[in-house]
Amino acid sequence: MSSAETLGRDREGRAAALLAEPVADKGIPASTVARLPVYLRVLHQLAGSGQDTVSSGALAEAAGVSPSQLRKDLSYLGSYGTRGVGYDVAHLSFQLGREVGSTQEWPVVIVGIGNLGTALANYSGFYSRGFRVVGLVDPSPDLVGRRIHGLAITDLAELEDVVGRTGAVIAVIATPAEAAQGVADRLVQLGVTSILNFAATLLAVPPGVTVRKVDLGQELQILAYHEHRKAGELSKTGHATVRERGMID
Amino acid sequence: MSSAETLGRDREGRAAALLAEPVADKGIPASTVARLPVYLRVLHQLAGSGQDTVSSGALAEAAGVSPSQLRKDLSYLGSYGTRGVGYDVAHLSFQLGREVGSTQEWPVVIVGIGNLGTALANYSGFYSRGFRVVGLVDPSPDLVGRRIHGLAITDLAELEDVVGRTGAVIAVIATPAEAAQGVADRLVQLGVTSILNFAATLLAVPPGVTVRKVDLGQELQILAYHEHRKAGELSKTGHATVRERGMID
DNA sequence: AATTGTGAATACTTTCACAGCG
DNA sequence: CGCTGTGAAAGTATTCACAATT
């Protein structure tokens, strides 16, 4: 998988009372958070196919997790199921969406409009999940002014302007590795607090800013490791052995 | 984050003696495996900048992990450091590369040459890590025959031919979600045992086949969750609190 | 004197198993 | 009766802290 990092790991004493939200809103494990979008996607599919109720077993199967893990995950959010019956698809979908923040629209700025940035700008999966690409930024004079889906590419020099005007707090960095840290610094300065980083470099950001990294080369290398292992086992035992289940997300 | 799944979770009794490889080659935790490519990248950088020795502290810092985690990770591979001194960059780099399988070249086939597939086909990060894109496959008549870096796009109907000719065991699926499972089935049939899946769907594969999923929309949703939480905290306490460190990889 | 390698301790995650409820 | 929700148990991963080694 990809990885999440949030630099700055000291913790507040969690003094504030948590009466504000209908459902307790604290300490959901990171591993659970990473699975919520999966559940949400499956629920949308189910809703689309006319199912209006689903059991933990069926939902878990479709999401690729164990039923007990699904129930444990959902239990962090509240008790949205009905014993003996299951979950109401529409209701659970709404509750999950509310938790993940997908009931609102999030403006997103993409910095670095190379092959990958262009692909991301065209990616329909963002739109359907509530993200609106409101800024495309690149330093290349060849690209500035071109349009993707009607949105013009802006010069990197005007990054301040773009972020300020759109109010984006989520940004995607798809620049070469060398440029990424500089871009991140400017984004953070402008109030961006969540960054999805495709550059093959570690970003240093202040506490309170969340970075998720997707390193495509790294993903393949992890697969190569498994291949390598399979080949080794094969040559020793004469038949492939089964690897244990992966991790993360 | 991205996620690793390997369906089929039964385990062999691990009867075979493990004398073949110089270093014990068993049970490296999945979380460690996911970090090895990061260490490898940092080591390459260090080598490039002329450093020939590095301490666990410095290497850990550059990789974004704790020194003790780095040392624990490396300890699974063997004892490649020198107490009181540190690690020899070239030697550690070689050992890590050998473990990850990046001393050899891996032919890779990409299926689905839309925006994302095109970006992946152009991505230089694959080449530098030992991957060779040897096949580009898509069903669209508009695309078949076009070339990317000199490699012609082949019709999906000839998938069998492409995989057979190139001997690829690693494939990337960048098709629409609906097409992904069908493509995966054919790939597995052809002997592919590692798949990097960008389609927003869960792939069912037989035991022994490793799948890693990268869902870009999902990555943003995880960030949105954090934003959502920050906004909530902010409105309650008047200042942003720091989130705990993420997970995965 | 400095830094690795590693058992032991801690923290986190998943699974189990069953009580609770519709 | 069936399925959820959840404490308790088991399994993993990370951090600590220090002995071992150069």
XYZ file of C-alpha atoms (C1' of nucleotides) in Angstrom:
542
model
C 0.000 0.000 0.000
C 0.415 3.555 0.036
C 1.197 5.227 3.295
C -0.067 7.866 5.605
C 2.156 10.107 7.579
C 1.273 12.954 9.810
C 4.339 14.557 11.210
C 4.118 15.806 14.701
C 3.046 13.018 16.946
C 2.438 14.627 20.280
C -1.106 14.309 21.425
C -3.558 16.559 23.156
C -4.902 15.391 26.452
C -8.261 15.071 24.745
C -9.726 17.377 27.355
C -12.584 18.708 25.279
C -15.895 17.061 26.013
C -17.318 15.286 23.024
C -20.923 16.259 23.290
C -21.129 18.249 20.095
C -21.635 15.489 17.537
C -24.534 13.036 17.681
C -22.143 10.127 17.647
C -18.908 9.930 19.594
C -16.285 11.268 17.267
C -12.977 10.286 18.731
C -10.102 7.912 18.209
C -11.070 5.824 15.217
C -8.053 3.638 14.423
C -6.160 4.616 11.295
C -6.573 1.120 9.890
C -10.322 1.453 10.196
C -10.327 4.886 8.566
C -8.490 3.436 5.602
C -11.268 0.900 5.095
C -14.228 3.258 5.374
C -13.954 4.405 1.744
C -14.061 0.767 0.664
C -17.266 0.146 2.564
C -18.700 3.313 1.134
C -17.976 2.230 -2.412
C -19.578 -1.171 -1.867
C -22.625 0.429 -0.285
C -23.043 2.699 -3.297
C -22.930 -0.332 -5.547
C -25.511 -2.139 -3.437
C -27.773 0.888 -3.407
C -27.437 1.095 -7.178
C -28.477 -2.511 -7.572
C -31.567 -1.984 -5.478
C -30.542 -3.803 -2.287
C -31.826 -1.958 0.705
C -30.525 -4.135 3.474
C -27.260 -6.003 3.906
C -25.684 -8.245 6.541
C -22.184 -7.812 7.904
C -21.261 -11.043 6.202
C -22.334 -9.938 2.756
C -20.879 -6.453 3.104
C -17.616 -7.830 4.432
C -17.330 -10.287 1.577
C -17.843 -7.562 -1.011
C -15.279 -5.362 0.715
C -12.728 -8.126 1.099
C -12.565 -8.169 4.896
C -13.805 -10.513 7.600
C -17.301 -10.032 9.015
C -15.938 -9.450 12.497
C -13.579 -6.792 11.244
C -16.403 -5.045 9.465
C -18.575 -5.074 12.567
C -15.712 -3.862 14.725
C -14.963 -1.062 12.279
C -18.585 0.061 12.178
C -18.843 -0.143 15.939
C -16.356 2.752 16.196
C -18.862 4.959 14.405
C -21.969 3.947 16.304
C -24.651 1.278 16.262
C -26.226 1.569 12.869
C -27.308 -2.021 12.399
C -30.394 -3.944 13.457
C -29.777 -7.202 15.282
C -31.238 -10.155 13.523
C -31.558 -8.164 10.314
C -28.452 -6.325 9.180
C -27.729 -2.788 8.011
C -29.984 -0.453 6.092
C -27.917 0.352 3.015
C -29.079 3.956 2.632
C -28.757 4.785 6.295
C -25.341 3.221 6.732
C -24.186 4.851 3.544
C -25.246 8.236 4.843
C -23.609 7.749 8.222
C -20.371 6.562 6.685
C -20.383 9.418 4.215
C -20.898 11.869 7.018
C -17.979 10.405 8.939
C -15.677 10.500 5.935
C -16.776 13.981 4.991
C -18.102 12.999 1.597
C -21.416 14.740 2.172
C -19.605 17.930 1.310
C -17.647 18.899 -1.758
C -13.910 19.333 -1.442
C -12.051 21.654 -3.786
C -8.703 20.153 -4.817
C -5.696 21.704 -6.513
C -3.343 19.573 -8.591
C 0.246 20.738 -8.915
C 2.334 19.245 -11.711
C 0.425 18.552 -14.912
C 2.678 15.980 -16.537
C 1.391 12.597 -17.620
C 0.280 11.639 -14.165
C -1.165 15.041 -13.280
C -3.128 15.008 -16.512
C -4.458 11.559 -15.755
C -5.511 12.719 -12.303
C -7.161 15.837 -13.728
C -9.196 13.576 -16.000
C -9.936 10.963 -13.369
C -13.675 10.642 -12.889
C -13.324 8.785 -9.610
C -12.528 12.044 -7.860
C -15.681 13.743 -8.993
C -17.965 10.898 -8.009
C -16.563 10.942 -4.492
C -17.188 14.605 -3.923
C -13.868 16.093 -4.986
C -13.815 19.033 -7.375
C -10.611 19.767 -9.217
C -10.546 23.555 -9.072
C -6.929 24.277 -9.915
C -4.282 22.904 -12.262
C -0.829 24.348 -11.738
C 2.415 23.801 -13.623
C 5.502 25.893 -14.357
C 5.886 24.884 -17.998
C 5.029 27.655 -20.511
C 3.972 24.926 -22.939
C 1.230 23.853 -20.570
C 0.058 27.100 -19.011
C -3.191 28.162 -20.643
C -4.116 24.731 -21.935
C -7.416 23.429 -20.702
C -8.482 20.128 -19.256
C -12.229 19.689 -18.950
C -12.533 23.424 -19.406
C -10.172 24.289 -16.574
C -7.096 26.237 -17.647
C -3.631 25.360 -16.380
C -2.193 28.176 -14.279
C 1.448 29.125 -13.902
C 3.129 27.828 -10.780
C 4.075 31.421 -9.976
C 0.391 32.078 -9.375
C -0.074 29.196 -6.956
C -0.827 31.652 -4.163
C -3.592 33.152 -6.208
C -5.155 29.830 -7.190
C -5.231 28.396 -3.686
C -6.459 31.659 -2.204
C -9.246 32.075 -4.744
C -10.508 28.500 -4.556
C -10.063 27.990 -0.833
C -8.658 24.514 -1.414
C -7.274 22.788 1.661
C -6.509 19.525 -0.156
C -3.785 19.401 -2.806
C -2.221 16.762 -5.005
C 1.491 16.951 -5.801
C 2.428 15.224 -9.057
C 5.680 17.065 -9.732
C 9.167 15.625 -10.151
C 10.714 14.633 -6.825
C 13.065 17.627 -6.767
C 10.235 20.144 -6.907
C 7.909 18.468 -4.436
C 9.223 19.839 -1.150
C 9.248 23.417 -2.407
C 5.674 23.084 -3.630
C 4.618 21.490 -0.353
C 6.137 24.346 1.625
C 4.212 26.903 -0.382
C 0.979 24.933 -0.149
C 1.267 24.636 3.604
C 2.006 28.335 3.815
C -1.234 28.958 1.949
C -3.296 26.947 4.386
C -3.391 23.550 2.667
C -3.543 20.897 5.380
C -3.875 17.672 3.388
C -1.525 16.598 0.619
C -1.589 13.569 -1.632
C 1.987 13.121 -2.771
C 2.911 11.182 -5.905
C 6.504 12.399 -5.983
C 9.083 9.825 -4.949
C 10.320 11.793 -1.990
C 9.475 12.187 1.653
C 7.749 15.484 2.402
C 8.521 17.303 5.613
C 5.473 19.201 6.820
C 4.541 20.845 10.100
C 2.271 19.176 12.660
C -1.369 19.323 11.696
C -0.705 18.736 8.025
C -1.554 15.261 6.767
C 0.389 13.719 3.924
C -0.426 10.529 2.093
C 2.151 9.172 -0.271
C 1.554 7.060 -3.358
C 4.790 5.825 -4.873
C 4.042 3.804 -7.971
C 7.536 2.410 -8.342
C 7.427 1.308 -4.750
C 4.182 -0.577 -5.285
C 5.748 -2.580 -8.080
C 8.833 -3.242 -5.977
C 6.684 -4.772 -3.282
C 5.156 -7.051 -5.899
C 8.632 -7.881 -7.160
C 9.611 -8.909 -3.668
C 6.737 -11.366 -3.589
C 7.610 -12.685 -7.053
C 11.176 -13.123 -5.996
C 10.060 -15.078 -2.953
C 7.676 -17.210 -4.947
C 10.424 -18.065 -7.410
C 12.730 -19.025 -4.565
C 10.158 -21.238 -2.883
C 9.254 -22.817 -6.185
C 12.793 -23.828 -6.943
C 13.189 -25.353 -3.504
C 9.951 -27.236 -3.036
C 8.840 -27.869 -6.576
C 5.498 -26.139 -6.128
C 4.432 -22.667 -5.157
C 3.492 -22.058 -1.562
C 0.809 -19.688 -0.518
C 1.801 -16.353 0.940
C 0.125 -15.007 3.995
C -2.394 -12.245 3.717
C -0.974 -8.774 3.251
C -1.354 -5.840 5.518
C -2.288 -2.331 5.590
C -4.131 -0.462 3.083
C -2.614 4.265 1.375
C -2.646 1.365 -0.904
C -3.221 -2.159 0.169
C -1.811 -5.601 -0.296
C -3.990 -8.601 -0.452
C -3.108 -12.154 -1.194
C -6.147 -14.313 -1.221
C -5.765 -17.787 0.095
C -4.521 -17.671 3.599
C -3.767 -21.232 4.453
C -0.157 -21.876 5.087
C 2.289 -24.605 4.272
C 4.004 -26.305 7.134
C 7.225 -24.657 6.003
C 8.837 -28.076 5.939
C 11.541 -27.259 3.422
C 14.904 -26.525 4.959
C 16.084 -23.035 4.159
C 19.707 -23.677 3.433
C 19.679 -22.518 -0.150
C 20.058 -18.761 0.324
C 23.041 -17.267 2.130
C 20.786 -15.362 4.498
C 17.706 -16.780 6.183
C 14.884 -15.992 3.861
C 11.730 -16.474 5.818
C 8.892 -14.564 7.419
C 9.731 -10.919 6.892
C 6.737 -8.923 8.166
C 4.651 -7.345 5.444
C 5.053 -3.932 7.029
C 8.808 -4.287 6.791
C 8.623 -5.390 3.172
C 6.621 -2.272 2.375
C 9.442 -0.112 3.732
C 12.342 -1.816 1.991
C 11.815 0.099 -1.276
C 11.935 3.342 0.687
C 15.278 2.450 2.206
C 16.527 1.418 -1.176
C 15.600 4.750 -2.711
C 17.322 6.688 0.062
C 20.419 4.517 -0.259
C 20.584 5.243 -3.983
C 20.391 8.939 -3.246
C 23.157 8.669 -0.674
C 25.328 6.675 -3.048
C 24.758 9.301 -5.696
C 25.880 12.055 -3.352
C 29.094 10.229 -2.554
C 28.328 9.078 0.994
C 29.763 5.651 1.553
C 28.665 5.056 5.102
C 25.488 5.882 6.978
C 24.161 5.398 10.498
C 20.746 3.989 11.328
C 19.794 7.425 12.630
C 20.607 9.250 9.427
C 19.082 6.604 7.189
C 15.949 6.449 9.313
C 15.548 10.199 9.233
C 15.823 10.303 5.463
C 13.321 7.466 5.150
C 10.887 8.968 7.618
C 10.947 6.181 10.189
C 12.406 5.797 13.662
C 15.980 4.535 14.023
C 14.844 1.538 16.019
C 12.338 0.607 13.372
C 14.976 0.825 10.698
C 17.340 -1.384 12.663
C 14.611 -3.883 13.417
C 13.625 -3.998 9.754
C 17.196 -4.572 8.619
C 17.713 -7.192 11.290
C 15.187 -9.411 9.499
C 17.498 -9.513 6.494
C 20.730 -10.129 8.319
C 23.508 -8.230 10.079
C 24.825 -5.882 7.482
C 25.996 -3.066 9.743
C 29.176 -2.460 11.706
C 28.746 -1.566 15.367
C 30.188 1.758 16.230
C 30.275 2.735 12.577
C 27.039 2.240 10.665
C 26.144 0.693 7.337
C 28.199 0.621 4.166
C 25.925 2.291 1.637
C 26.939 0.187 -1.355
C 26.856 -3.098 0.520
C 23.505 -2.470 2.191
C 22.109 -1.239 -1.077
C 23.148 -4.443 -2.779
C 21.758 -6.661 -0.036
C 18.459 -4.823 0.021
C 18.226 -4.902 -3.744
C 18.843 -8.598 -3.733
C 16.124 -9.146 -1.160
C 13.610 -7.050 -3.083
C 14.556 -8.654 -6.360
C 15.653 -5.421 -7.991
C 18.930 -6.904 -9.121
C 16.980 -8.452 -11.938
C 14.772 -6.882 -14.568
C 11.047 -7.512 -14.414
C 8.964 -7.394 -17.568
C 5.612 -5.730 -16.922
C 2.438 -5.599 -18.989
C 0.011 -2.696 -18.620
C -3.636 -3.347 -19.451
C -5.864 -0.329 -20.060
C -4.159 2.554 -21.822
C -6.431 5.417 -20.832
C -5.122 8.521 -19.140
C -3.735 6.637 -16.211
C -2.339 3.745 -18.227
C -0.615 6.216 -20.502
C 0.873 8.030 -17.535
C 2.133 4.721 -16.172
C 3.581 3.740 -19.546
C 5.514 7.000 -19.533
C 6.524 6.823 -15.899
C 10.303 6.803 -15.608
C 10.236 5.602 -12.028
C 9.461 2.097 -13.209
C 12.482 1.883 -15.447
C 14.909 3.143 -12.835
C 13.757 0.459 -10.436
C 14.298 -2.397 -12.818
C 10.883 -2.711 -14.392
C 10.564 -2.924 -18.157
C 7.211 -2.135 -19.702
C 7.037 -4.780 -22.406
C 3.356 -4.753 -23.250
C 0.583 -2.179 -23.616
C -2.867 -3.634 -24.098
C -6.214 -1.968 -24.723
C -9.414 -2.935 -26.553
C -10.015 0.443 -28.204
C -9.412 0.479 -31.994
C -8.437 4.140 -31.648
C -5.515 3.183 -29.461
C -4.339 -0.109 -30.924
C -1.257 0.473 -33.016
C -0.299 3.774 -31.397
C 3.114 3.852 -29.863
C 4.392 5.020 -26.494
C 8.164 5.187 -26.248
C 8.319 3.027 -29.326
C 6.113 0.299 -27.919
C 2.912 -0.315 -29.870
C -0.416 -0.780 -28.151
C -1.803 -4.269 -28.730
C -5.432 -5.294 -28.930
C -6.853 -6.796 -25.763
C -7.860 -9.832 -27.816
C -4.162 -10.598 -28.168
C -3.441 -10.459 -24.465
C -2.551 -14.137 -24.474
C 0.015 -13.545 -27.152
C 1.604 -10.537 -25.420
C 1.973 -12.191 -22.044
C 3.185 -15.425 -23.544
C 5.794 -13.733 -25.754
C 7.166 -11.442 -23.050
C 6.985 -13.874 -20.169
C 5.664 -11.169 -17.879
C 4.548 -12.341 -14.454
C 3.756 -8.835 -13.195
C 0.853 -6.867 -14.674
C -0.778 -3.511 -14.074
C -4.540 -3.157 -14.475
C -5.649 0.372 -15.309
C -8.983 -0.457 -16.898
C -12.451 0.694 -15.854
C -13.736 -1.156 -12.787
C -16.170 -3.266 -14.812
C -13.434 -4.748 -16.969
C -10.892 -5.400 -14.235
C -12.014 -8.793 -12.981
C -12.225 -10.266 -16.466
C -8.754 -9.019 -17.293
C -7.412 -10.343 -13.993
C -8.872 -13.779 -14.692
C -7.173 -13.931 -18.071
C -3.878 -12.679 -16.682
C -3.889 -15.298 -13.938
C -4.718 -17.942 -16.488
C -1.637 -16.870 -18.424
C 0.651 -17.255 -15.454
C 0.725 -13.721 -14.076
C 1.142 -13.953 -10.316
C 1.439 -10.304 -9.269
C -1.067 -7.611 -10.151
C -1.062 -3.900 -9.416
C -4.715 -2.879 -9.592
C -5.781 0.727 -10.172
C -9.406 -0.149 -10.864
C -11.829 0.706 -8.077
C -12.902 -2.835 -7.472
C -11.816 -5.778 -5.404
C -10.163 -8.486 -7.472
C -10.754 -12.112 -6.636
C -7.693 -14.170 -7.472
C -6.603 -17.684 -6.588
C -4.096 -18.426 -3.808
C -0.541 -17.673 -4.808
C -1.435 -14.563 -6.761
C -0.558 -11.275 -5.077
C -2.662 -8.197 -5.689
C -1.870 -4.655 -4.606
C -4.575 -2.100 -4.987
C -4.116 1.624 -5.514
C -7.408 3.485 -5.386
C -6.812 7.151 -5.999
C -10.277 8.260 -4.973
C -9.874 6.335 -1.771
C -6.630 8.098 -0.972
C -8.333 11.455 -1.246
C -11.224 10.247 0.872
C -8.853 9.332 3.651
C -7.445 12.842 3.482
C -10.972 14.246 3.494
C -11.673 12.306 6.665
C -8.719 13.986 8.332
C -9.797 17.406 7.072
C -13.258 16.800 8.349
C -11.879 15.875 11.748
C -9.574 18.883 11.850
C -12.448 21.192 11.025
C -14.538 19.644 13.786
C -11.778 19.940 16.365
C -11.049 23.466 15.286
C -14.593 24.611 15.827
C -14.683 23.066 19.271
C -11.328 24.032 20.755
C -10.389 27.089 18.754
C -7.146 25.600 17.529
C -6.196 22.627 15.465
C -5.013 19.580 17.327
C -2.383 17.282 16.018
C -3.426 13.942 14.636
C -1.624 10.835 15.575
C 0.761 9.216 13.158
C -0.810 7.263 10.349
C -0.338 3.652 9.540
C 0.295 1.386 6.791
C 2.191 2.026 3.785
C 32.940 6.201 22.138
C 29.674 5.223 18.988
C 26.414 2.509 16.941
C 24.371 -1.912 15.853
C 21.344 -5.905 16.910
C 17.869 -7.685 19.717
C 15.098 -9.405 23.686
C 11.409 -7.379 26.409
C 7.770 -4.093 26.871
C 4.285 -1.519 24.897
C 0.940 -0.376 21.555
C -2.017 -1.486 18.011
C -4.965 -4.609 15.086
C -7.582 -8.543 14.181
C -10.135 -12.449 15.467
C -12.974 -15.022 18.631
C -16.990 -16.103 20.869
C -20.984 -15.010 22.939
C -24.303 -11.924 25.279
C -27.883 -8.829 23.805
C -31.575 -7.579 21.050
C -34.960 -7.264 17.427
C -33.731 -17.626 15.459
C -30.382 -14.601 13.331
C -27.341 -11.077 13.291
C -25.235 -7.225 15.579
C -22.140 -5.209 18.977
C -18.367 -5.861 21.980
C -15.339 -7.412 25.710
C -11.521 -10.560 25.925
C -7.893 -13.189 23.582
C -4.619 -13.710 20.128
C -1.651 -12.001 16.897
C 1.363 -8.153 14.816
C 4.014 -4.157 14.818
C 6.659 -0.616 17.029
C 9.424 1.266 20.548
C 12.536 0.871 24.418
C 16.719 0.132 26.441
C 20.874 -2.084 26.817
C 24.350 -5.686 25.952
C 27.509 -6.666 22.250
C 30.940 -5.215 19.184
C 34.121 -2.579 16.524
